[in-house]
Structure formats: structure tokens, C-alpha cells
Amino acid sequence: MSRADSAAHRGRAGITPASAQLWSLLGLGLALATVAPIAWMFVTTFKSGADVFSLGAPHHLTLSNLVYVFTQVDFLRFLFNTFIVSSAVTVVAIVLHSMAGYALARLRFPGREIIFLAMFSTFLVSLPVIIVPLFLVVKTLGLLDSYGGLIIPSVFNAFGIFLLRQFYLGVPRELEEAAIMDGAGYWQIYRSIILPLSRPILSSLAILFFLANWNAFLWPLTVTNSKSLWVVQVAIVSFQGQYSGSWNYVIAASSVVTVPTILLFLLFQRNIIESIKTSGLK
Amino acid sequence: MVQDSFAAGRRGTALPTRRQILTSAGLGTLALATPALATPALARADRPTLSFWQFYAPGGPVAAQAQWFEDVVAKWNASNDVKVTLEYVPNDQYMNGSKLQTAFASGSGPDLFLISPGDFLRYGNARMLLDLTPYIDAAAQRDFPEQVMATRKIAGRIYGIPMEVEPMAMYYSLAAFEKAGLGEADIPKDWDALLALGKKLTTHNRFGLLFETTPGYYQNFTWYPFLWQGGGGIQKDGKSSFNGAAAVQALQLWQESVASGAAPRKLLGGGAWDIVPNLASGYCAMQNCGIWGISALRSNAPSFRYGVFPLPVPKGGRPVTVGGGWAFVANARGRDPETAGRFCAWALASTKPDSVQRVADWCTRAKSDMPPRTSVFAAASAAYGSGLLKLFKDEIYPTVRGEPRVPPQVYKIISDAIQECQLGGRSPEQQAASASQQIDDYLATYSGAPII
Amino acid sequence: MTRSAEGSTEVAAGPPRRRRVTSQRRREQIAGALFVLPDLLGLLVFAGLPMMLAVVLGFFAVDGFGGYRFVGLANYRRMLHDALFLQSLRVTLLYVVLLVPSLYLSGFALALLVQRRSVLSGLLRTLFFLPQMISLVVVAIIWQVLLVDKIGLVSRLSALLGVHNLSWLGDPRLALYAVVFISVWFLMGFYMLIFLGGLQDIPREYYDAARMDGASAWASLRYITLPLLKPTSFFVLLVSTVAAVAGGQAFDLIYVMTKGGPANATALAIYYIYQQAFQYNEFGYGCAMATVLVVILMALTLLLFAFTRGGRFEQG
């Protein structure tokens, strides 16, 4: 940022350098308080069994939990499964939902409002309520115990459609109208104008979809039986044994599972900033 | 402006190729996964294989227990045409989750599975369980004591074969006792002494006493012995027997333990069954836990020094404890119920020595349990002849009464009463009376197997 | 509403123009329908169909093993007298009233705090979002340890302030507040992101102009940010309300942390429905209650939509 830029930026909305620093300090304090519980999780990963719940300093630190997680359990396989499922759902969902959101916001076609309301009403029902009928539907389609059963039902969720529709409603029309008058087809408009414009929101959504599927538990547990299809959350929960706990493995596994998502988030969130700089609106 | 927008579009595709990479990666992944998306060609043998859902194997948390199951199934498969395959469901999901119910509701229930007495009526009343009596010969039937079998029988027919008996007792930390200058002579024999000792052992960072506080079948299970010790019960001849001094004093005991500050409201780990995070970590000095605590402490806190004593008794009461334990059952509407029934009987309830030894191995090597069959005491006399297992066998097991089987609605009525007294501070007299009334209302319309 | 494009191309006059307009309209309709089709189909099969099945099942007594018995309105009548169901509705209402404003305010405040483009803001963004990346099983353990009686960190800190013997998760009077707090901790990063998306959409020129006119921070917030954030605000309020009443996250937390206790203090309606369906084998009754819940939600959202004119907020 240039000197002039930063001066204008700081001057924006009347924030003085001093109060800016105060806000930064407050923000930092709040952030540290937010992640303190998570820091506890990372520290506890290296504690041994009985020490997990004792609140003093650990008697000795050990790598055995991590070793166990990776050697005694096929954890890499579960990480791979989860990655495949989450990525597939994210990619498909982003494409389909941005198309649908754009159509619902901008394109006029018969029955548009009714379709939107119908789609939205599916949003009001959560998994625990429809899990039995959904299981029946998936079973009838022959998708039980397969990657398809894990991926396909998870793609269709009205949340993304709704958010993107709201977003596209707020995008000024000039660009599209000019393109239409130039004779551009709708698919072209979508690809060349709409998609680049929606990069910030799509990036955010990609993170959210990926995370939601990375942490999904109830559906993967219900639809799969084979151990080779396990996702990480099912694996983590399976560490808890009847009457023996093994929380040190649970926490170690959770730490392992959290690291990739942090990395991905760091990767994507810079994308959000960059795309603002290059956005066609400025 | 139009040129700008198209230029922007072009720039968008030239610059961060991140999304492009991801899109092509995603599409590539989808392409790879497409074969898997199609209906999986499950390798179905010409004869059906029986699926056995449980929370031990393969890949369960305790290797010895997983191994036991795998050995049983391997032995069966070696000499039988209809094979059995193990399917593992994580413990908490098996007991409290929806996986089993979802499967049954859509006609995909397992052919073999484990059942606890608490859940028995749900399946029994719906006639989902196979009658196993024809597969168990008379001598073997006699080998299972009545108090162990009673909750798995309907009208004299056997519907489940128990694999273990898990009595409840009190565990205590030797270090905590020693620090307070106490010894074996101070072990409480009655409720007042228990509460007093709990208060005495409470410090600013430790509780003296611990009972289950999370609502659930397990909490009810651990509370019942205190009801029985005073001579109380749930129902008799179709009418509620819950409203009485016994219920009131049992509710009062649990209320007093929390109100006096001796017992915590919230526990660590998974609950009161989880002895390592609570007793072994120093959170409490005495803990109400079951026989499984022995093997749990052995594997996860081997250097922790502890002792066990039987549940204290109220004044004028008699010593009783509750014994839980899971049982093998066969799905009456499964793919091959007859073979499933034969498997259960062969595994656990045959008079052949290998069957008896199998149960003995489960109860003494894979886990630490009391056996469901009297012949196992002889088969594993070494294990039961020393240490804490001997204590359980001599002092605690004789006072065992089987975990009651109640319909879910009755479970909830009792659970609410316990919760309101223990944590909500309500009047035990009122709660007992109200619960009894609700039980009566329910029993008036109940028409299933008897509640024991 | 729209400014004419600069450097506009010539428009042909006469009949060819009418034809082009009609076929243009046609193309728009087809494109719209095609764009929406995959999602529509998918939602129909994997959400609409199960929902309709669930509604139908509300009129049956289902024993969970394949036995269906038509009972008409019996389930609905039972609901009216079910003290536990009514109690669960009350708990849900309290939960919504506490959670939705908390999430809105925290999400908004955090987004304002981290919207600047700096290394620190990037770090803060990640830190605030971190709770979202942890599985709920672990969230439950972590908070259990922090909030546990007597020796938990929170208990120790409050003891320093002279407050003793508070059991956040074990006292029926406090438990729901603890659950709300943990929910906010878990979810605020999510709403922060949503608000960030909306904030970054507001052109910087507006703020620059306001600053040059001498507007204060508060005035900028009130007259520029809030109005332009209306679509986002609407979205956040809607999503958080739906999530609080019927959402999976509310359910997951209760299921893992408190199982509806202590003494039914955190028994949300959705948890009670789950109990009825899966613990008591009353699928039909559970579906009937779920239908009622969905109808309530629908009424709420229709109100919200009507109030905000379809959530459009077209900018002039």
C-alpha cells in the first residue's frame, strides 16, 4: 500500500492512528482468547493418557499419540477419503449454486419465484429430521456404502443458493446489459463476467463448503459401512471405546485433522484480498 | 466500460489460476470417482453372509477385545458355509446414535448384533428378536443363573445370550485416603458414612464423591441399586411401585451428594463410566463405577493406585448392586435367522469346552467382567482367585440384580425424576410421586413384555 | 435503475428488432431454466422428497422396524398435551432470542475489526475462524475441561473474582447460557466471513467521500455501511434463526455436550424430536413434531421476506 493510500485508508471513517492501534490490540486480545481452547488441544496432543484431563503442567510430553494415530489406524486413508469427498462436493456445489443463484437473481423465467421459495423451504429442515427418509431414498438409488452416497446428497443444500442469490441481487446490471447488447450468450456472460465478479463470495463459500464436509459426521456414519470409506470424524469418534476413553488419541487425531483445514484457509483467504484489488468494479 | 468488463474477465482467467487448478482437479477427481459413484457391485456370495454389528471389531479401540471377536468369527467361518462378517460401529453411535435405528427402519438391519437390557424391550416388543431357546440345550440353559437371564427372556423363551455381567461398585483413590489419614477401616458401609466421607475428602480442587449426572440409560442404570437397597422397585403386577420411601431416599442421597458439594455436577471425559479422566486424574476421590474400571485403569493409567468396595447400604437396607452386560441377539427378520441363531448359541451358550473357554477369555483376558455362566468360574479359577476380580466374585457378584428392562417412556420418566432431584434441587417426595403417577398412566396403556 | 452503457452500439430499428427482442427473451428464459435445473432436481430428490415423506409419516404410527399404522391426527393431538414438547419449544425460543442477536453482533463487529488489508488483519481473520475447523466432538471435550466444576479454568478465574461453586454446564439455570456462549464461540467466524463478503462489496469511494465531507466513524457506519449491508444482514438473520431452531449445529452441540440435560434445561425441540424418533421408536410422532417446527419456521421466514420485500433491496 502506498503512503497516500494508507493515509487515506487510515483517514477513512475518521480513525486516528492511536485509536487504530487500540482496536488492533483489542482484536488481538480477543483473537488469542478465542484460540486459547484450541491451543489447549494442541498441547494436550502430546500428553499421555491420564494426564489429558489434569489441568497442571504435563508430567512429560510424548509423541506416542501421534504415532498411534498414524500407525495403528489407517488414518492417512481416512484423510484421503475426507479430502476427496469434501473437494468433490465443494467444486460441484460452487458451480451449480452460482449458476442457480445467478439465474434466480437475474434471469427471468416462468415460475422463478415459486422455484426459489420451494428451494428455500428445503433449507428449513436439517439432517436429523429427514435422515430416515433420506436414507431410504439413497438406498433406492443404490448409493449406499459408496463415494457417491457420500458426495451427491451433500451437494444439494439451499444455503449456498440463497447466499449467492442475495449477492447477485446486489451486483449492478450495467456489465451484463452491455454484454447482452453486444450479443453475448448467457453462458458466456456467466463465465466471463459473473464468475470473476463473484470471486470473493465464491472463495468464502468454498471454504465453508469444504469445512462443512470435512467436519461432517452424521451422514457419513449413516450411509457407509465399510471401513475403507470412513471419513476422519467417524474415525475420531471410533477412538472412544466403551469404558476406556482413549481421549489422548481422540485429541491427537483432531489436531491432525485441524491442520489441513487451517492451511487451506490460509491459502484461500489471501485470495479474497487479491480479488478485490483486481475486481472489475473499481 | 464494456471493453473494461471483458478485459477484467480476461484478466480474471489469466491471473489467479488457483480456481482453474481447483476446478480441473475437482473434475478430474470426479472423473476418477465416477466408477465408484455407480452402484457398488457388492460381492455377494451365492449364500448370504450374515452381518454382525458391534462396537468392538474390526478396528475397535481395545485390541484384545477386537481380537476376540475376530477369532470367534474366524473359527465359525472355517467350519460353516454361511459366513459371518463383522461390522464396526463406533461405541457412542451404537448406544446413543441413530445408525442402528436408521438401518432397521429401512429394512437394512443387521443379522446379528449386541443388545443391552435397557434397550431390550424396544426390539422385543416389536418381535424383532429371534427365539434362541431351540438352539441352546437344557444343560447350557441351566448354566446361566436366572437373575442374569431373566431380562433376556419373554414368556420363558430366551431371546438374547449375555456375554458378560458387569456389576457396579465404588472405586477409591489410595493416595487420597492416605493423605487424609484414612485406611481400610474407614471404608463406608452405609449411606451416611459415604456422604460424610465424601465431604471429608472434598478439597478446593477435588471432589470427594462422584455419581453420573448426564441423563441417559446409563445414569438410570447406576441409580437403580440405590432404589433396590431400600426395597423399592419400578412396578409390580402392572402398577407402579415407584412411589415409596425407597425411591425418595435414593433420590435424596443423590441430591445430597451434589448439594453438599461433595459430588460434581459435571464430569470429565465421557461420563461416570469413564474412570481414567475422573478418578485417575484426581478429579474425585471416590467414584461409582463398574467392573470394567479394572481393565480401563490397567491400560490407561497403570501406575494409579486404587481400591474397590461394595456399594454402601441405607439403614435397614440390604446389599444390592446392579449388573449390566451386553448380549448376542439375532434379527428375526434377517437374511438367515436360523443360522444366526445357531451362531449365537455356538459362540456363547454351548456346553462344549471351547464355548465355555471363549466366554472365560472374554471375561478375564479381553475385558474384566463377571461371567454370565457359572461354569466359567471353574474354567478361569486362577483369574477369579486373586486380586480385585476375587473381590468382585466374593463380595459383589452375589448381590447382583440384573439391569432392568423398561420401555423408553418409563426410562424417561425415571430419568427426569433423577435429574430434577440431583441437579434441579426439586423435592424428592414430589418427584417420586409425580413419576409414579406418570408410570401408572403409561402402564395402563402398555401391552408388551413384562418390565423386570 | 440502470445507466445506459457508454459507447452504446447502434440499435437496429423496425421488425428485426422485435424479433431480436423476442428471441432474446426466449434465450433468457431457456438459460434461466437450464441454470437452475441441476440444483432443482438435486434438491427435489435429496431434500424435497425426504421432507414430503416425513410430513406423510406424521400421520402414521411407525415402529421403526417397518410397521406403519395410519393414525390420522393422533400425533398432532398428542403434541398439544405433551409437556416435554412444549417445554422444548420454550427452550428453543430462549435459545433463539439469545443466540441470533449475539451472532449478528459478534459477526458484524469482528468483520469490522478485520476488514482492513494488513498482515495483522489476515492473522486475526484466521484466528477468529479457527473454532469452525474443529470437530464438535473435540469442541465438547475442550469446553468440558474449561467449564468443569471447581478446577476448570473458568471456575478458577471466577473464583479469583470471588464467585464460587458455579457449574456452568451442570446447573439447569446456567446451562443454556453456557451452550449459547459456546455456540457463539464456534460460529462467529462463519458469520464474520459472511459480513466480510458484504463489507468488501461496498465501494471505497463512498467512505472516502464521507470522510472528505467530515463524517465521523459512527455516521459512516450508520449511513453507509448498515444500509448497504441490508441484503447481508437479512441473510445472516435468516440463516442464524433457521440454524438455531432447526439446524444441525445446534443439535450436534447439545447431542455431544449435554444430551439435553441438566434436567432438560438444554432440550431443544430438535433434540426432543430426535429422542422421540430414535430412542423411543416413535418415528411418526417425531415426524409430526418436525412438521410443526418446519411450519413455524416457514411462517417466520415468510414474515421476514414480506417485511423486506423479497429480500431484494435493489439499490437505485
Short mmCIF file of C-alpha atoms in Angstrom, two decimals, chain B residues 82-366:
data_model
loop_
_atom_site.label_atom_id
_atom_site.label_comp_id
_atom_site.label_asym_id
_atom_site.label_seq_id
_atom_site.Cartn_x
_atom_site.Cartn_y
_atom_site.Cartn_z
CA VAL B 82 -22.82 -69.33 5.79
CA LYS B 83 -20.15 -66.84 6.84
CA VAL B 84 -20.37 -64.11 9.40
CA THR B 85 -18.79 -60.70 8.77
CA LEU B 86 -18.05 -58.18 11.48
CA GLU B 87 -19.09 -54.57 11.02
CA TYR B 88 -17.85 -51.97 13.43
CA VAL B 89 -19.98 -49.09 14.67
CA PRO B 90 -18.26 -46.58 16.98
CA ASN B 91 -19.35 -47.11 20.52
CA ASP B 92 -21.20 -43.91 21.25
CA GLN B 93 -23.07 -44.12 17.96
CA TYR B 94 -24.07 -47.68 18.62
CA MET B 95 -25.51 -46.88 22.03
CA ASN B 96 -26.88 -43.37 21.67
CA GLY B 97 -26.93 -42.67 17.99
CA SER B 98 -29.25 -43.36 15.11
CA LYS B 99 -27.28 -45.74 12.92
CA LEU B 100 -29.00 -48.93 14.04
CA GLN B 101 -32.44 -47.41 14.02
CA THR B 102 -32.00 -45.90 10.57
CA ALA B 103 -30.87 -49.23 9.22
CA PHE B 104 -33.76 -51.13 10.78
CA ALA B 105 -36.28 -48.55 9.71
CA SER B 106 -35.35 -49.02 6.10
CA GLY B 107 -35.15 -52.77 6.22
CA SER B 108 -31.36 -52.95 6.25
CA GLY B 109 -30.88 -54.02 9.83
CA PRO B 110 -28.00 -56.32 10.73
CA ASP B 111 -28.46 -60.06 11.06
CA LEU B 112 -26.58 -60.22 14.34
CA PHE B 113 -25.98 -57.51 16.88
CA LEU B 114 -25.43 -56.70 20.55
CA ILE B 115 -28.16 -55.57 22.86
CA SER B 116 -28.32 -54.18 26.38
CA PRO B 117 -31.17 -54.86 28.78
CA GLY B 118 -32.07 -51.17 28.71
CA ASP B 119 -32.87 -51.42 25.00
CA PHE B 120 -34.28 -54.92 25.01
CA LEU B 121 -37.99 -54.14 25.06
CA ARG B 122 -37.80 -51.83 22.09
CA TYR B 123 -36.76 -54.76 19.94
CA GLY B 124 -38.51 -57.47 21.91
CA ASN B 125 -41.94 -55.91 21.83
CA ALA B 126 -41.67 -55.38 18.09
CA ARG B 127 -40.85 -59.09 17.74
CA MET B 128 -37.57 -58.33 16.02
CA LEU B 129 -35.54 -60.82 18.06
CA LEU B 130 -35.22 -64.46 17.21
CA ASP B 131 -36.23 -67.04 19.78
CA LEU B 132 -32.91 -68.69 20.63
CA THR B 133 -34.24 -71.34 23.00
CA PRO B 134 -34.26 -74.15 20.41
CA TYR B 135 -30.56 -73.69 19.79
CA ILE B 136 -29.49 -73.88 23.44
CA ASP B 137 -29.62 -77.25 25.14
CA ALA B 138 -31.05 -77.67 28.61
CA ALA B 139 -27.73 -78.11 30.37
CA ALA B 140 -26.43 -74.89 28.92
CA GLN B 141 -29.62 -73.08 29.87
CA ARG B 142 -29.09 -74.17 33.47
CA ASP B 143 -25.58 -72.80 33.33
CA PHE B 144 -26.93 -69.24 33.14
CA PRO B 145 -28.28 -68.06 36.51
CA GLU B 146 -31.86 -66.86 36.42
CA GLN B 147 -31.07 -63.32 37.56
CA VAL B 148 -28.77 -62.95 34.58
CA MET B 149 -31.11 -64.43 32.01
CA ALA B 150 -34.41 -63.05 33.27
CA THR B 151 -34.16 -59.76 31.41
CA ARG B 152 -33.49 -61.52 28.09
CA LYS B 153 -36.50 -63.82 28.33
CA ILE B 154 -40.08 -63.25 27.31
CA ALA B 155 -42.66 -65.77 28.47
CA GLY B 156 -39.96 -68.27 29.34
CA ARG B 157 -38.27 -68.15 25.91
CA ILE B 158 -34.73 -66.85 25.51
CA TYR B 159 -34.14 -64.00 23.10
CA GLY B 160 -30.60 -62.92 23.92
CA ILE B 161 -27.45 -64.63 25.19
CA PRO B 162 -25.46 -62.49 27.62
CA MET B 163 -21.71 -62.39 27.16
CA GLU B 164 -20.81 -60.78 30.48
CA VAL B 165 -22.07 -59.39 33.77
CA GLU B 166 -20.78 -56.00 34.82
CA PRO B 167 -21.55 -55.15 38.44
CA MET B 168 -21.32 -51.65 39.82
CA ALA B 169 -19.20 -50.79 42.86
CA MET B 170 -17.27 -47.88 44.34
CA TYR B 171 -13.65 -47.20 43.43
CA TYR B 172 -11.42 -45.03 45.59
CA SER B 173 -8.01 -43.44 45.30
CA LEU B 174 -5.49 -44.87 47.75
CA ALA B 175 -3.42 -41.71 47.64
CA ALA B 176 -6.43 -39.57 48.61
CA PHE B 177 -7.21 -41.87 51.52
CA GLU B 178 -3.65 -41.89 52.76
CA LYS B 179 -3.37 -38.12 52.54
CA ALA B 180 -6.44 -37.80 54.74
CA GLY B 181 -5.06 -40.34 57.17
CA LEU B 182 -7.65 -42.96 56.34
CA GLY B 183 -7.33 -46.67 55.89
CA GLU B 184 -9.35 -49.78 55.15
CA ALA B 185 -11.26 -49.45 58.36
CA ASP B 186 -12.75 -46.17 57.14
CA ILE B 187 -14.40 -47.66 54.08
CA PRO B 188 -18.06 -46.61 54.38
CA LYS B 189 -20.66 -49.32 54.88
CA ASP B 190 -23.75 -47.14 54.89
CA TRP B 191 -25.05 -44.06 53.10
CA ASP B 192 -24.46 -41.61 55.92
CA ALA B 193 -20.86 -42.71 56.21
CA LEU B 194 -20.48 -42.42 52.45
CA LEU B 195 -21.75 -38.85 52.39
CA ALA B 196 -19.63 -37.89 55.39
CA LEU B 197 -16.54 -39.39 53.84
CA GLY B 198 -17.33 -37.64 50.57
CA LYS B 199 -17.43 -34.31 52.35
CA LYS B 200 -14.25 -35.06 54.22
CA LEU B 201 -12.35 -35.88 51.05
CA THR B 202 -13.52 -32.77 49.22
CA THR B 203 -10.79 -30.19 48.83
CA HIS B 204 -10.52 -26.98 46.89
CA ASN B 205 -9.50 -28.86 43.77
CA ARG B 206 -11.01 -32.27 44.21
CA PHE B 207 -14.45 -33.71 44.78
CA GLY B 208 -14.91 -36.42 47.35
CA LEU B 209 -17.60 -38.46 45.61
CA LEU B 210 -18.86 -38.94 42.07
CA PHE B 211 -22.11 -40.20 40.54
CA GLU B 212 -23.35 -39.99 36.98
CA THR B 213 -25.04 -36.70 36.12
CA THR B 214 -25.61 -36.88 32.37
CA PRO B 215 -29.14 -38.02 31.58
CA GLY B 216 -29.31 -41.35 29.80
CA TYR B 217 -29.81 -45.06 30.17
CA TYR B 218 -26.50 -45.28 31.98
CA GLN B 219 -27.47 -42.82 34.69
CA ASN B 220 -30.66 -44.72 35.38
CA PHE B 221 -28.67 -47.96 35.43
CA THR B 222 -26.30 -46.71 38.11
CA TRP B 223 -29.13 -45.30 40.24
CA TYR B 224 -31.32 -48.42 40.38
CA PRO B 225 -29.30 -50.26 43.06
CA PHE B 226 -29.90 -47.43 45.49
CA LEU B 227 -33.62 -47.82 44.85
CA TRP B 228 -33.46 -51.57 45.36
CA GLN B 229 -31.38 -51.38 48.52
CA GLY B 230 -34.32 -49.79 50.30
CA GLY B 231 -36.67 -52.42 48.97
CA GLY B 232 -38.10 -50.26 46.22
CA GLY B 233 -38.93 -51.07 42.64
CA ILE B 234 -40.41 -49.71 39.44
CA GLN B 235 -43.59 -51.69 39.01
CA LYS B 236 -45.39 -54.68 40.41
CA ASP B 237 -48.18 -56.55 38.68
CA GLY B 238 -48.82 -53.79 36.22
CA LYS B 239 -48.97 -50.96 38.73
CA SER B 240 -46.26 -48.53 39.67
CA SER B 241 -44.37 -49.24 42.87
CA PHE B 242 -42.16 -46.22 42.48
CA ASN B 243 -43.87 -44.01 45.00
CA GLY B 244 -42.42 -45.02 48.31
CA ALA B 245 -39.79 -44.35 50.92
CA ALA B 246 -37.17 -46.31 49.00
CA ALA B 247 -37.40 -44.12 45.89
CA VAL B 248 -37.49 -40.96 47.95
CA GLN B 249 -34.40 -41.79 49.97
CA ALA B 250 -32.48 -42.90 46.88
CA LEU B 251 -33.27 -39.62 45.16
CA GLN B 252 -32.36 -37.81 48.34
CA LEU B 253 -28.96 -39.49 48.51
CA TRP B 254 -28.01 -38.30 45.06
CA GLN B 255 -29.41 -34.84 45.74
CA GLU B 256 -27.49 -34.52 48.99
CA SER B 257 -24.25 -35.62 47.38
CA VAL B 258 -24.38 -32.66 44.99
CA ALA B 259 -25.96 -30.16 47.37
CA SER B 260 -23.30 -30.78 49.99
CA GLY B 261 -20.59 -30.01 47.47
CA ALA B 262 -19.08 -33.47 47.71
CA ALA B 263 -20.10 -34.53 44.19
CA PRO B 264 -19.66 -32.57 40.98
CA ARG B 265 -22.45 -31.59 38.64
CA LYS B 266 -20.42 -32.08 35.54
CA LEU B 267 -17.96 -34.84 34.88
CA LEU B 268 -14.87 -35.17 32.77
CA GLY B 269 -14.38 -37.47 29.83
CA GLY B 270 -17.37 -39.43 28.63
CA GLY B 271 -19.19 -39.61 31.92
CA ALA B 272 -19.14 -41.51 35.17
CA TRP B 273 -18.26 -44.74 33.35
CA ASP B 274 -15.01 -43.12 32.27
CA ILE B 275 -12.82 -43.77 35.27
CA VAL B 276 -9.46 -42.57 33.96
CA PRO B 277 -10.36 -38.88 33.42
CA ASN B 278 -12.24 -38.69 36.72
CA LEU B 279 -10.70 -40.84 39.42
CA ALA B 280 -7.24 -41.36 37.98
CA SER B 281 -6.75 -37.70 37.10
CA GLY B 282 -7.53 -36.64 40.65
CA TYR B 283 -10.87 -35.01 39.87
CA CYS B 284 -12.58 -37.09 42.54
CA ALA B 285 -11.54 -39.34 45.41
CA MET B 286 -14.33 -41.92 45.16
CA GLN B 287 -16.19 -42.90 42.03
CA ASN B 288 -19.26 -45.01 41.36
CA CYS B 289 -18.11 -47.22 38.51
CA GLY B 290 -18.40 -50.74 37.17
CA ILE B 291 -16.07 -53.71 36.92
CA TRP B 292 -14.73 -52.50 33.57
CA GLY B 293 -12.79 -49.88 35.51
CA ILE B 294 -10.20 -52.51 36.29
CA SER B 295 -9.18 -53.05 32.68
CA ALA B 296 -9.58 -49.36 31.83
CA LEU B 297 -7.17 -48.35 34.58
CA ARG B 298 -4.82 -51.16 33.71
CA SER B 299 -4.42 -49.94 30.14
CA ASN B 300 -4.65 -46.16 30.50
CA ALA B 301 -3.40 -45.36 34.00
CA PRO B 302 -1.29 -48.34 35.03
CA SER B 303 0.53 -46.56 37.82
CA PHE B 304 -2.61 -45.31 39.55
CA ARG B 305 -3.22 -46.92 42.97
CA TYR B 306 -6.83 -47.59 43.84
CA GLY B 307 -9.18 -49.86 45.73
CA VAL B 308 -12.76 -51.10 45.34
CA PHE B 309 -15.57 -51.57 47.84
CA PRO B 310 -19.19 -52.68 47.50
CA LEU B 311 -21.96 -50.09 47.35
CA PRO B 312 -22.89 -48.85 50.83
CA VAL B 313 -26.36 -49.64 52.12
CA PRO B 314 -29.00 -47.40 53.75
CA LYS B 315 -30.05 -48.04 57.32
CA GLY B 316 -32.22 -51.10 57.35
CA GLY B 317 -31.49 -51.81 53.74
CA ARG B 318 -29.89 -54.84 52.15
CA PRO B 319 -26.83 -55.01 49.92
CA VAL B 320 -27.76 -54.98 46.26
CA THR B 321 -25.90 -53.88 43.19
CA VAL B 322 -26.85 -53.78 39.55
CA GLY B 323 -25.23 -55.87 36.85
CA GLY B 324 -25.23 -54.75 33.25
CA GLY B 325 -23.89 -56.63 30.30
CA TRP B 326 -24.40 -56.97 26.58
CA ALA B 327 -25.95 -59.94 24.83
CA PHE B 328 -25.77 -61.53 21.39
CA VAL B 329 -29.08 -61.36 19.54
CA ALA B 330 -30.28 -62.44 16.12
CA ASN B 331 -32.55 -60.42 13.86
CA ALA B 332 -35.74 -62.43 13.45
CA ARG B 333 -36.29 -60.80 10.07
CA GLY B 334 -32.72 -61.10 8.87
CA ARG B 335 -31.45 -62.94 5.86
CA ASP B 336 -30.91 -66.28 7.55
CA PRO B 337 -32.23 -66.17 11.11
CA GLU B 338 -31.75 -69.87 11.69
CA THR B 339 -28.03 -69.79 11.05
CA ALA B 340 -27.76 -66.57 13.03
CA GLY B 341 -29.40 -68.28 15.98
CA ARG B 342 -27.07 -71.23 15.71
CA PHE B 343 -24.10 -68.88 15.65
CA CYS B 344 -25.14 -67.16 18.88
CA ALA B 345 -25.68 -70.43 20.67
CA TRP B 346 -22.45 -71.96 19.36
CA ALA B 347 -20.43 -68.90 20.35
CA LEU B 348 -21.63 -68.38 23.91
CA ALA B 349 -24.15 -70.96 25.07
CA SER B 350 -22.85 -74.35 24.15
CA THR B 351 -21.77 -76.87 26.77
CA LYS B 352 -18.69 -77.69 24.72
CA PRO B 353 -15.48 -76.65 26.45
CA ASP B 354 -14.47 -74.27 23.67
CA SER B 355 -17.61 -72.25 24.16
CA VAL B 356 -17.06 -72.04 27.90
CA GLN B 357 -13.44 -71.13 27.37
CA ARG B 358 -14.47 -68.45 24.91
CA VAL B 359 -16.65 -66.75 27.49
CA ALA B 360 -13.88 -67.14 30.07
CA ASP B 361 -11.39 -65.47 27.74
CA TRP B 362 -13.73 -62.59 27.14
CA CYS B 363 -14.39 -62.02 30.81
CA THR B 364 -10.88 -62.40 32.12
CA ARG B 365 -8.45 -61.62 29.31
CA ALA B 366 -10.11 -59.34 26.79
#
